[in-house]
Amino acid sequence: MLLAYERFILRKLRLHKKMRYTKMRKITRYVLPLLLLLNIGKIQAQEKWDLRRCVDYAMKNNISVQQADVQARIADLEVEQAKKNKWPTASFTGNAGGQFGRSISPTTNLYTTNNLFFNQFQLQGGAPIYNWGRLKNIQAAASFNAQAALIDIQKTANDIALSVASYYLQALAANEQVEISRIQISQTKAQYDITKKKVDAGALPELNLVELESQLATDSSNLVTAQGTFDQDVLALKAVLNLDMAVAFEIDTPPVETIPLQPLSELQPDYVFNLASQNWAEQRAYQLRIKGSEKNIQANKALMYPSFSGFYGLGTNYNNQAIIISDSFPVIIPSQKIGYVKGTLDDVYSFESAYTSYGTSKQKYFDQISHNFNQNIGVGVSIPILNNGNYRITYERSKLDLENVKLQAAQAKQTLQSNIYTAYSNAVSSMEKYNASTKAVASAQKAYDFALKRYDVGLLSTIDLLTNQNNLLRAKLEQLTNHFDYVFKMKVLEFYKGQGVQF
C-alpha cells in the first residue's frame, strides 16, 4: 500500500509522465554516452602536463616573467653605459660647401667677395680627470640596481609558480568532481536498472522508477556542470602559462594523497619568517636597491663640487681660392720722407728693401690640407656657481629616495610576516576542516550503506534513499574541496620557507 505522500507525488508526476519519461530516456541513452565519448576522444588527442612541466613552461613564457627579464636587460645596459661614461670621447666632423658674396674666408679669416668652395675636417674629444667619484658611484648604483632586477625575475617567477600551482590544484579538484559525478551516475543507473525490474514485476510502485529517472537527470546535469568547471579551470591554467588556447592540453592527475607535505611542526610561522627574511627574493632585492640609493646620494653630492676634464682637437680646411706666390725678387722702395737737399727743392727719402712677385698660383688640395693642419690640447675646470638650486635639490631628493626605499623594504617585510602567519593559520584551519569532512564522509557512507540495504528489502522509500545518496555526494565533494585547499595552504607555507613549489 502506497503512503499518502507517495500517492500525491505520483498523481502530480503522471500529468507529465510521457514527456518526462521520453526526455530522461534521451538524456541517459544519447546525451550521456556522447559526452563520455567526446571526453575519451579529447583525452586521447591531448598531451599530459604535470605541475613541474607547467611551472617550467610558465617561467619561460609567462608575460610577467618576460617583462621582468626585459627590465633586467635594460638595467644591464645602464651598467654598461655607466662604465663607458668614464672612457675618453672622440667625435669627427667633416663638411663641404660654397660661399657667395661678402663672407669670411675659412683659411685666412679675412673678408672676401670671391665665390669659393671650402672643405673642413675636425676631430675633437675629451676625458674626465677628476669629479669626486661621481662616475664611479653612478656605476656602482647601476650595478646594484641591475642585481636587484635579476632578483626581480626570480621573484616574479616564484609568484608565477605559486599561481600555476593554485590553478593546477583547482583543475585537479574539478577533475575529481567530474569523476565523482560519473560514479554517482553509474550508481544511480544501477539502482534504476534494479528498480525497473522490480517495477516491471510489480514488486515496487512506478513512482520509484520516476524518482530515479529524475535523479539520473540531476546527476547528468551535475556531470555537465562539473565538466564545464574543469574546462574553465584548464583555460585559466593555460592563460597563466601564456599557452595558445587552441593547443591540445591535458593535465596529469596524480592522486591528491600522493602529493608530499611537510609536517606542520616544521612550518611554524616564526621559523618560516626568519628564513624568509634572509632568503626571500623581494627582501634581497630591496637590500640591493638601498645600496644603490646610497651610491646615488654620493653621485649627486659630487655635482656641487668642481670637476676637471681634459680636451683635445685636430682640424684642417681647404679653400679653392687660396693663392700662393710662385716666385719673387728684391726691390728698393722709398719708405719715408726725411727732409730736403740743401740748396734745392728735392725731397730726401729713406729706403728699404722688399720683395715683389711676378707669379701666383692656387694651392693644391692636399698641400693646403697639410698646411692648415692645427692641434689643441688642454685641461678644463667646471665650477657650479648658480644653477637655480638644481644640484642641491637633486641631492636632497636622492636622500628622500633612500628613505622611501627603506620604508618600502620595511613595509614588504611586515607584509611578508603577516602573510606567513596568515598562511599558517589558514593551513591549520584547512587541516581541521579536512579532518572534519573526512569524518562526515565516513558517517554519510555508513548511513547510505544502511539505507541501501533497507531499500533493497523494501523498508525504505526511494526518496529517502536518494536523500542519503545526495548527502554522501555532498560530503565527498566537501571533503575533496577541503583536501585540495589543505594541500595548497601547506604548499604556500613551504613556498614561503624558500623551497619553491614542489609536488
Coordinates of C-alpha atoms in Angstrom, one line a residue:
M1 CA 0.0 0.0 0.0
L2 CA 1.4 3.4 -1.0
L3 CA 2.0 6.1 1.6
A4 CA -0.2 9.2 1.3
Y5 CA 2.6 11.5 0.2
E6 CA 3.8 8.9 -2.4
R7 CA 0.3 8.8 -3.9
F8 CA 0.2 12.6 -4.0
I9 CA 3.6 12.8 -5.8
L10 CA 2.7 10.1 -8.2
R11 CA -0.6 11.8 -9.1
K12 CA 1.3 15.1 -9.9
L13 CA 4.0 13.3 -11.9
R14 CA 1.6 11.4 -14.1
L15 CA 0.4 14.7 -15.6
H16 CA 3.7 15.0 -17.5
K17 CA 4.8 11.4 -17.3
K18 CA 5.1 10.7 -21.0
M19 CA 7.0 13.9 -21.8
R20 CA 9.4 13.5 -18.9
Y21 CA 9.9 9.8 -19.4
T22 CA 11.0 10.4 -23.0
K23 CA 13.3 13.3 -22.0
M24 CA 15.0 11.2 -19.4
R25 CA 15.5 8.4 -21.8
K26 CA 17.2 10.7 -24.3
I27 CA 19.5 12.0 -21.6
T28 CA 20.5 8.6 -20.4
R29 CA 20.7 6.9 -23.8
Y30 CA 22.2 9.5 -26.1
V31 CA 23.5 12.7 -24.4
L32 CA 25.4 11.0 -21.6
P33 CA 27.2 8.4 -23.8
L34 CA 28.0 11.1 -26.4
L35 CA 29.5 13.2 -23.6
L36 CA 31.7 10.4 -22.4
L37 CA 32.8 9.6 -25.9
L38 CA 33.8 13.2 -26.6
N39 CA 35.8 13.2 -23.4
I40 CA 37.6 10.0 -24.3
G41 CA 38.4 11.3 -27.7
K42 CA 39.8 14.5 -26.3
I43 CA 41.9 12.7 -23.7
Q44 CA 43.4 10.5 -26.4
A45 CA 44.4 13.6 -28.5
Q46 CA 45.9 15.6 -25.7
E47 CA 49.3 15.6 -24.2
K48 CA 49.6 15.4 -20.4
W49 CA 51.2 18.2 -18.4
D50 CA 52.3 17.6 -14.8
L51 CA 52.9 20.5 -12.4
R52 CA 56.7 20.6 -12.9
R53 CA 56.2 21.0 -16.7
C54 CA 53.6 23.7 -16.2
V55 CA 55.9 25.6 -13.8
D56 CA 58.9 25.4 -16.1
Y57 CA 56.9 26.5 -19.1
A58 CA 55.4 29.4 -17.2
M59 CA 58.8 30.6 -16.0
K60 CA 59.9 30.9 -19.6
N61 CA 56.8 32.1 -21.4
N62 CA 54.6 34.0 -18.9
I63 CA 54.3 37.6 -19.9
S64 CA 55.1 39.0 -16.4
V65 CA 58.3 36.9 -16.3
Q66 CA 59.3 38.2 -19.8
Q67 CA 58.6 41.8 -18.7
A68 CA 60.9 41.3 -15.7
D69 CA 63.6 39.9 -18.0
V70 CA 63.3 42.9 -20.2
Q71 CA 63.7 45.2 -17.2
A72 CA 66.8 43.3 -16.2
R73 CA 68.3 43.7 -19.6
I74 CA 67.6 47.4 -19.5
A75 CA 69.4 47.6 -16.1
D76 CA 72.4 45.8 -17.6
L77 CA 72.6 48.4 -20.4
E78 CA 72.6 51.1 -17.8
V79 CA 75.5 49.4 -16.1
E80 CA 77.3 49.2 -19.4
Q81 CA 76.6 52.9 -20.1
A82 CA 77.9 53.9 -16.6
K83 CA 81.2 52.1 -17.3
K84 CA 81.6 53.8 -20.7
N85 CA 80.9 57.2 -19.2
K86 CA 84.5 57.0 -17.7
W87 CA 86.1 56.5 -21.1
P88 CA 87.5 59.3 -23.3
T89 CA 85.2 60.7 -26.0
A90 CA 86.0 61.4 -29.7
S91 CA 83.9 62.8 -32.5
F92 CA 84.8 63.6 -36.1
T93 CA 83.0 66.1 -38.3
G94 CA 83.5 67.0 -41.9
N95 CA 81.7 69.4 -44.1
A96 CA 81.9 70.8 -47.6
G97 CA 80.1 73.8 -49.2
G98 CA 80.3 77.0 -51.1
Q99 CA 80.4 80.7 -50.1
F100 CA 79.0 83.5 -52.2
G101 CA 79.0 87.3 -51.8
R102 CA 80.8 89.1 -48.9
S103 CA 82.0 86.5 -46.5
I104 CA 84.9 85.4 -44.3
S105 CA 87.5 83.1 -45.9
P106 CA 87.7 79.8 -44.0
T107 CA 91.5 79.8 -44.5
T108 CA 92.6 83.5 -44.0
N109 CA 89.7 84.6 -41.8
L110 CA 89.6 87.8 -43.9
Y111 CA 86.6 89.3 -45.6
T112 CA 86.3 88.4 -49.3
T113 CA 83.9 88.8 -52.1
N114 CA 85.1 85.9 -54.1
N115 CA 82.9 82.9 -54.6
L116 CA 84.7 79.8 -53.2
F117 CA 84.4 76.2 -52.4
F118 CA 85.6 75.0 -48.9
N119 CA 86.2 71.7 -47.2
Q120 CA 86.8 71.3 -43.4
F121 CA 87.7 68.4 -41.1
Q122 CA 87.8 68.3 -37.3
L123 CA 88.4 65.6 -34.7
Q124 CA 87.8 66.6 -31.1
G125 CA 87.0 65.0 -27.7
G126 CA 87.8 64.9 -24.0
A127 CA 88.2 62.7 -21.0
P128 CA 87.1 63.1 -17.3
I129 CA 90.0 63.6 -14.9
Y130 CA 88.5 64.1 -11.5
N131 CA 84.9 64.5 -10.5
W132 CA 84.8 63.5 -6.8
G133 CA 83.9 59.9 -7.6
R134 CA 80.6 60.8 -9.3
L135 CA 81.0 58.4 -12.3
K136 CA 82.3 55.7 -10.1
N137 CA 79.3 56.0 -7.8
I138 CA 76.9 56.1 -10.7
Q139 CA 78.3 52.8 -12.0
A140 CA 78.0 51.2 -8.5
A141 CA 74.4 52.3 -8.2
A142 CA 73.6 50.9 -11.7
S143 CA 75.3 47.7 -10.7
F144 CA 73.2 47.3 -7.5
N145 CA 70.0 48.1 -9.4
A146 CA 70.9 45.5 -12.1
Q147 CA 71.4 42.8 -9.5
A148 CA 68.1 43.7 -7.9
A149 CA 66.4 43.5 -11.4
L150 CA 67.8 39.9 -11.8
I151 CA 66.3 39.0 -8.4
D152 CA 63.0 40.5 -9.6
I153 CA 63.0 37.9 -12.3
Q154 CA 63.3 35.2 -9.7
K155 CA 60.6 36.8 -7.5
T156 CA 58.2 37.1 -10.5
A157 CA 59.0 33.5 -11.5
N158 CA 58.3 32.3 -7.9
D159 CA 55.0 34.2 -7.8
I160 CA 54.0 32.7 -11.2
A161 CA 55.0 29.2 -9.9
L162 CA 52.7 29.7 -6.9
S163 CA 49.9 31.0 -9.2
V164 CA 50.4 28.0 -11.5
A165 CA 50.2 25.6 -8.6
S166 CA 46.9 27.3 -7.5
Y167 CA 45.3 26.9 -10.9
Y168 CA 46.7 23.4 -11.3
L169 CA 45.2 22.3 -7.9
Q170 CA 41.9 23.9 -8.9
A171 CA 41.8 21.9 -12.1
L172 CA 42.7 18.7 -10.2
A173 CA 39.8 19.3 -7.8
A174 CA 37.4 20.0 -10.7
N175 CA 38.6 16.8 -12.4
E176 CA 37.9 14.8 -9.2
Q177 CA 34.4 16.3 -9.1
V178 CA 33.9 15.1 -12.6
E179 CA 34.9 11.6 -11.6
I180 CA 32.7 11.7 -8.5
S181 CA 29.8 12.8 -10.7
R182 CA 30.4 9.9 -13.1
I183 CA 30.4 7.4 -10.2
Q184 CA 27.2 9.0 -9.0
I185 CA 25.6 8.4 -12.4
S186 CA 26.8 4.8 -12.5
Q187 CA 25.3 4.2 -9.1
T188 CA 22.0 5.8 -9.9
K189 CA 21.9 4.0 -13.2
A190 CA 22.5 0.7 -11.5
Q191 CA 19.7 1.4 -9.0
Y192 CA 17.5 2.5 -11.9
D193 CA 18.0 -0.9 -13.7
I194 CA 17.3 -2.9 -10.5
T195 CA 14.2 -0.8 -9.7
K196 CA 12.9 -1.1 -13.2
K197 CA 13.0 -4.9 -13.0
K198 CA 11.1 -4.7 -9.7
V199 CA 8.5 -2.3 -11.1
D200 CA 8.0 -4.5 -14.1
A201 CA 7.5 -7.4 -11.8
G202 CA 5.0 -5.4 -9.7
A203 CA 7.2 -5.5 -6.6
L204 CA 7.6 -1.7 -6.5
P205 CA 5.4 1.2 -7.5
E206 CA 6.1 3.1 -10.6
L207 CA 6.8 6.2 -8.6
N208 CA 10.2 4.7 -7.5
L209 CA 11.2 4.4 -11.1
V210 CA 10.2 8.0 -12.0
E211 CA 12.1 9.4 -9.0
L212 CA 15.2 7.5 -10.1
E213 CA 14.8 8.9 -13.6
S214 CA 14.6 12.4 -12.1
Q215 CA 17.7 11.7 -10.0
L216 CA 19.6 10.4 -13.1
A217 CA 18.8 13.6 -14.9
T218 CA 20.0 15.6 -12.0
D219 CA 23.2 13.6 -11.8
S220 CA 23.8 14.0 -15.6
S221 CA 23.3 17.8 -15.2
N222 CA 25.8 17.8 -12.3
L223 CA 28.3 16.0 -14.5
V224 CA 27.9 18.6 -17.3
T225 CA 28.4 21.4 -14.7
A226 CA 31.5 19.7 -13.2
Q227 CA 32.9 19.2 -16.7
G228 CA 32.3 22.8 -17.5
T229 CA 34.0 23.9 -14.3
F230 CA 37.0 21.7 -15.2
D231 CA 37.3 23.1 -18.7
Q232 CA 37.2 26.7 -17.3
D233 CA 39.9 25.8 -14.8
V234 CA 42.1 24.4 -17.6
L235 CA 41.6 27.5 -19.7
A236 CA 42.6 29.7 -16.7
L237 CA 45.7 27.5 -16.3
K238 CA 46.6 27.9 -20.0
A239 CA 46.2 31.6 -19.7
V240 CA 48.7 31.9 -16.8
L241 CA 51.1 29.7 -18.8
N242 CA 50.7 32.0 -21.8
L243 CA 49.8 28.9 -23.9
D244 CA 47.7 29.1 -27.0
M245 CA 44.2 28.2 -26.2
A246 CA 43.9 26.1 -29.3
V247 CA 46.8 23.8 -28.3
A248 CA 45.9 20.3 -27.1
F249 CA 46.4 20.3 -23.4
E250 CA 45.6 17.8 -20.6
I251 CA 46.9 18.0 -17.1
D252 CA 48.3 15.0 -15.3
T253 CA 46.0 14.0 -12.5
P254 CA 48.0 12.3 -9.7
P255 CA 46.0 11.2 -6.6
V256 CA 46.0 14.1 -4.1
E257 CA 47.1 11.6 -1.5
T258 CA 50.4 11.2 -3.2
I259 CA 51.3 14.9 -3.0
P260 CA 54.1 15.2 -0.4
L261 CA 53.6 17.6 2.5
Q262 CA 56.0 18.6 5.2
P263 CA 54.8 18.2 8.8
L264 CA 53.1 21.3 10.2
S265 CA 55.7 21.2 13.1
E266 CA 58.4 22.1 10.6
L267 CA 56.4 25.1 9.2
Q268 CA 56.0 27.1 12.4
P269 CA 55.4 30.8 11.4
D270 CA 58.3 32.3 13.4
Y271 CA 60.8 29.8 11.9
V272 CA 59.5 30.3 8.4
F273 CA 59.6 34.1 8.8
N274 CA 63.2 34.0 10.0
L275 CA 64.2 32.0 6.9
A276 CA 62.2 34.2 4.5
S277 CA 63.6 37.4 6.0
Q278 CA 67.1 36.3 4.8
N279 CA 66.3 34.4 1.6
W280 CA 63.1 35.9 0.3
A281 CA 63.8 37.4 -3.2
E282 CA 61.9 40.6 -2.5
Q283 CA 63.9 41.3 0.6
R284 CA 67.2 40.7 -1.1
A285 CA 66.1 43.0 -4.0
Y286 CA 65.3 45.8 -1.5
Q287 CA 68.7 45.5 0.2
L288 CA 70.4 45.9 -3.1
R289 CA 68.2 48.9 -4.0
I290 CA 69.1 50.5 -0.7
K291 CA 72.8 50.2 -1.5
G292 CA 72.1 51.6 -5.0
S293 CA 70.3 54.6 -3.5
E294 CA 73.2 55.3 -1.1
K295 CA 75.6 55.4 -4.1
N296 CA 73.2 57.8 -5.9
I297 CA 73.4 60.2 -3.0
Q298 CA 77.2 60.3 -3.2
A299 CA 77.0 60.8 -7.0
N300 CA 74.5 63.7 -6.7
K301 CA 76.6 65.3 -4.0
A302 CA 79.6 65.4 -6.3
L303 CA 77.6 67.6 -8.7
M304 CA 78.0 70.5 -6.3
Y305 CA 81.8 70.4 -6.5
P306 CA 84.2 71.5 -9.2
S307 CA 85.1 68.9 -11.8
F308 CA 88.2 68.6 -14.0
S309 CA 88.4 67.2 -17.5
G310 CA 90.8 67.1 -20.4
F311 CA 90.1 68.1 -24.1
Y312 CA 91.9 67.8 -27.4
G313 CA 91.2 68.7 -31.0
L314 CA 92.6 68.3 -34.5
G315 CA 91.5 70.2 -37.6
T316 CA 92.3 71.4 -41.1
N317 CA 90.5 73.0 -44.0
Y318 CA 90.7 73.7 -47.7
N319 CA 89.7 76.8 -49.8
N320 CA 89.7 76.6 -53.6
Q321 CA 90.5 80.4 -53.9
A322 CA 93.6 80.3 -51.7
I323 CA 96.6 81.7 -53.7
I324 CA 100.4 81.2 -53.2
I325 CA 103.3 83.3 -54.6
S326 CA 105.2 81.2 -57.1
D327 CA 108.4 83.5 -57.3
S328 CA 109.8 86.9 -56.1
F329 CA 112.8 89.3 -56.4
P330 CA 114.2 92.1 -54.2
V331 CA 113.4 95.8 -54.9
I332 CA 114.3 99.1 -53.2
I333 CA 111.4 101.3 -52.4
P334 CA 111.2 104.7 -50.6
S335 CA 109.7 104.3 -47.3
Q336 CA 109.7 107.8 -45.5
K337 CA 110.4 111.4 -46.3
I338 CA 113.2 112.8 -44.1
G339 CA 114.0 116.4 -45.4
Y340 CA 115.3 118.4 -48.4
V341 CA 118.5 118.5 -50.4
K342 CA 120.4 121.7 -49.4
G343 CA 120.2 124.4 -52.0
T344 CA 117.5 122.5 -53.9
L345 CA 113.8 121.8 -53.5
D346 CA 114.3 118.0 -53.9
D347 CA 113.0 115.7 -51.1
V348 CA 115.1 113.3 -49.3
Y349 CA 113.7 109.8 -48.6
S350 CA 114.8 106.8 -46.7
F351 CA 114.8 103.5 -48.5
E352 CA 114.1 99.9 -47.5
S353 CA 114.4 96.6 -49.4
A354 CA 111.3 94.5 -50.2
Y355 CA 110.2 91.6 -52.4
T356 CA 107.8 91.7 -55.2
S357 CA 106.2 88.7 -57.0
Y358 CA 105.9 88.2 -60.6
G359 CA 103.8 84.9 -60.4
T360 CA 100.9 83.5 -58.4
S361 CA 99.0 80.1 -58.3
K362 CA 96.3 78.3 -56.4
Q363 CA 97.4 75.9 -53.7
K364 CA 96.8 72.2 -54.3
Y365 CA 94.2 70.3 -52.2
F366 CA 96.4 68.1 -50.1
D367 CA 99.1 70.7 -49.8
Q368 CA 96.5 73.1 -48.3
I369 CA 95.1 70.3 -46.0
S370 CA 98.7 69.7 -44.7
H371 CA 99.5 73.4 -44.4
N372 CA 96.3 74.3 -42.5
F373 CA 96.5 71.3 -40.0
N374 CA 96.1 72.5 -36.4
Q375 CA 96.0 70.9 -33.0
N376 CA 95.0 71.7 -29.4
I377 CA 95.1 70.0 -26.0
G378 CA 94.3 71.2 -22.6
V379 CA 92.6 70.9 -19.2
G380 CA 89.3 72.4 -18.2
V381 CA 87.5 73.0 -14.9
S382 CA 83.8 73.3 -14.4
I383 CA 82.7 75.1 -11.2
P384 CA 79.0 75.2 -10.3
I385 CA 78.1 78.6 -9.0
L386 CA 74.4 79.4 -9.7
N387 CA 72.2 76.8 -11.3
N388 CA 68.8 77.6 -9.8
G389 CA 69.4 75.2 -6.9
N390 CA 69.1 72.2 -9.3
Y391 CA 72.1 70.3 -7.9
R392 CA 71.2 70.9 -4.3
I393 CA 67.6 69.8 -4.8
T394 CA 68.7 66.7 -6.7
Y395 CA 71.0 65.8 -3.8
E396 CA 68.3 66.3 -1.2
R397 CA 65.8 64.4 -3.3
S398 CA 68.2 61.4 -3.6
K399 CA 68.3 61.3 0.2
L400 CA 64.5 61.2 0.3
D401 CA 64.5 58.4 -2.3
L402 CA 66.7 56.4 0.0
E403 CA 64.3 56.9 2.9
N404 CA 61.4 55.8 0.6
V405 CA 63.2 52.6 -0.4
K406 CA 63.9 51.8 3.2
L407 CA 60.2 52.3 4.1
Q408 CA 59.2 50.1 1.2
A409 CA 61.6 47.4 2.4
A410 CA 60.1 47.6 5.9
Q411 CA 56.6 47.5 4.6
A412 CA 57.4 44.5 2.4
K413 CA 58.9 42.7 5.5
Q414 CA 55.9 43.5 7.6
T415 CA 53.6 42.2 4.8
L416 CA 55.7 39.1 4.5
Q417 CA 55.4 38.4 8.2
S418 CA 51.6 38.9 8.0
N419 CA 51.3 36.7 5.0
I420 CA 53.3 33.9 6.7
Y421 CA 51.3 33.9 9.9
T422 CA 48.0 34.2 7.9
A423 CA 49.2 31.2 5.7
Y424 CA 49.9 29.2 8.8
S425 CA 46.5 30.0 10.3
N426 CA 44.8 29.1 7.1
A427 CA 46.8 25.8 6.9
V428 CA 45.7 24.8 10.4
S429 CA 42.1 25.7 9.7
S430 CA 42.2 23.8 6.4
M431 CA 43.6 20.8 8.1
E432 CA 40.9 20.8 10.7
K433 CA 38.2 21.3 8.0
Y434 CA 39.6 18.4 6.0
N435 CA 39.7 16.1 9.1
A436 CA 36.1 17.1 9.9
S437 CA 34.9 16.4 6.3
T438 CA 36.7 13.1 6.3
K439 CA 34.6 12.0 9.4
A440 CA 31.5 13.4 7.7
V441 CA 32.1 11.2 4.6
A442 CA 32.6 8.1 6.8
S443 CA 29.3 8.9 8.6
A444 CA 27.5 9.6 5.3
Q445 CA 28.8 6.4 3.7
K446 CA 27.6 4.4 6.7
A447 CA 24.2 6.0 6.5
Y448 CA 24.0 5.3 2.8
D449 CA 25.0 1.7 3.2
F450 CA 22.3 1.1 5.8
A451 CA 19.8 3.0 3.6
L452 CA 20.6 0.9 0.6
K453 CA 20.2 -2.4 2.5
R454 CA 16.8 -1.2 3.8
Y455 CA 15.8 -0.1 0.3
D456 CA 16.7 -3.5 -1.2
V457 CA 14.3 -5.2 1.2
G458 CA 11.6 -2.7 0.7
L459 CA 11.8 -1.0 4.1
L460 CA 12.9 2.4 2.7
S461 CA 11.4 4.7 0.1
T462 CA 13.2 5.8 -3.0
I463 CA 13.2 9.5 -1.8
D464 CA 14.9 8.6 1.5
L465 CA 17.5 6.5 -0.4
L466 CA 18.2 9.4 -2.8
T467 CA 18.4 11.8 0.2
N468 CA 21.1 9.6 1.7
Q469 CA 22.9 9.3 -1.6
N470 CA 22.9 13.0 -2.2
N471 CA 24.1 13.6 1.4
L472 CA 27.0 11.2 0.6
L473 CA 27.8 13.1 -2.6
R474 CA 27.8 16.4 -0.9
A475 CA 30.1 15.1 1.9
K476 CA 32.5 13.7 -0.7
L477 CA 32.6 16.9 -2.7
E478 CA 33.2 18.9 0.6
Q479 CA 36.0 16.5 1.6
L480 CA 37.5 16.8 -1.9
T481 CA 37.4 20.6 -1.8
N482 CA 38.9 20.7 1.8
H483 CA 41.6 18.3 0.9
F484 CA 42.9 20.3 -2.1
D485 CA 42.5 23.5 -0.1
Y486 CA 44.6 22.0 2.7
V487 CA 47.3 20.8 0.3
F488 CA 47.5 24.2 -1.3
K489 CA 47.7 26.1 2.0
M490 CA 50.5 23.8 3.1
K491 CA 52.3 24.4 -0.2
V492 CA 52.1 28.1 0.4
L493 CA 53.9 27.7 3.7
E494 CA 56.5 25.6 2.1
F495 CA 56.8 28.3 -0.6
Y496 CA 57.5 31.0 2.0
K497 CA 60.0 28.7 3.6
G498 CA 62.0 29.0 0.4
Q499 CA 61.6 25.6 -1.0
G500 CA 59.6 26.7 -4.1
V501 CA 56.6 24.8 -5.4
Q502 CA 57.3 21.1 -5.0
F503 CA 54.9 18.3 -5.9

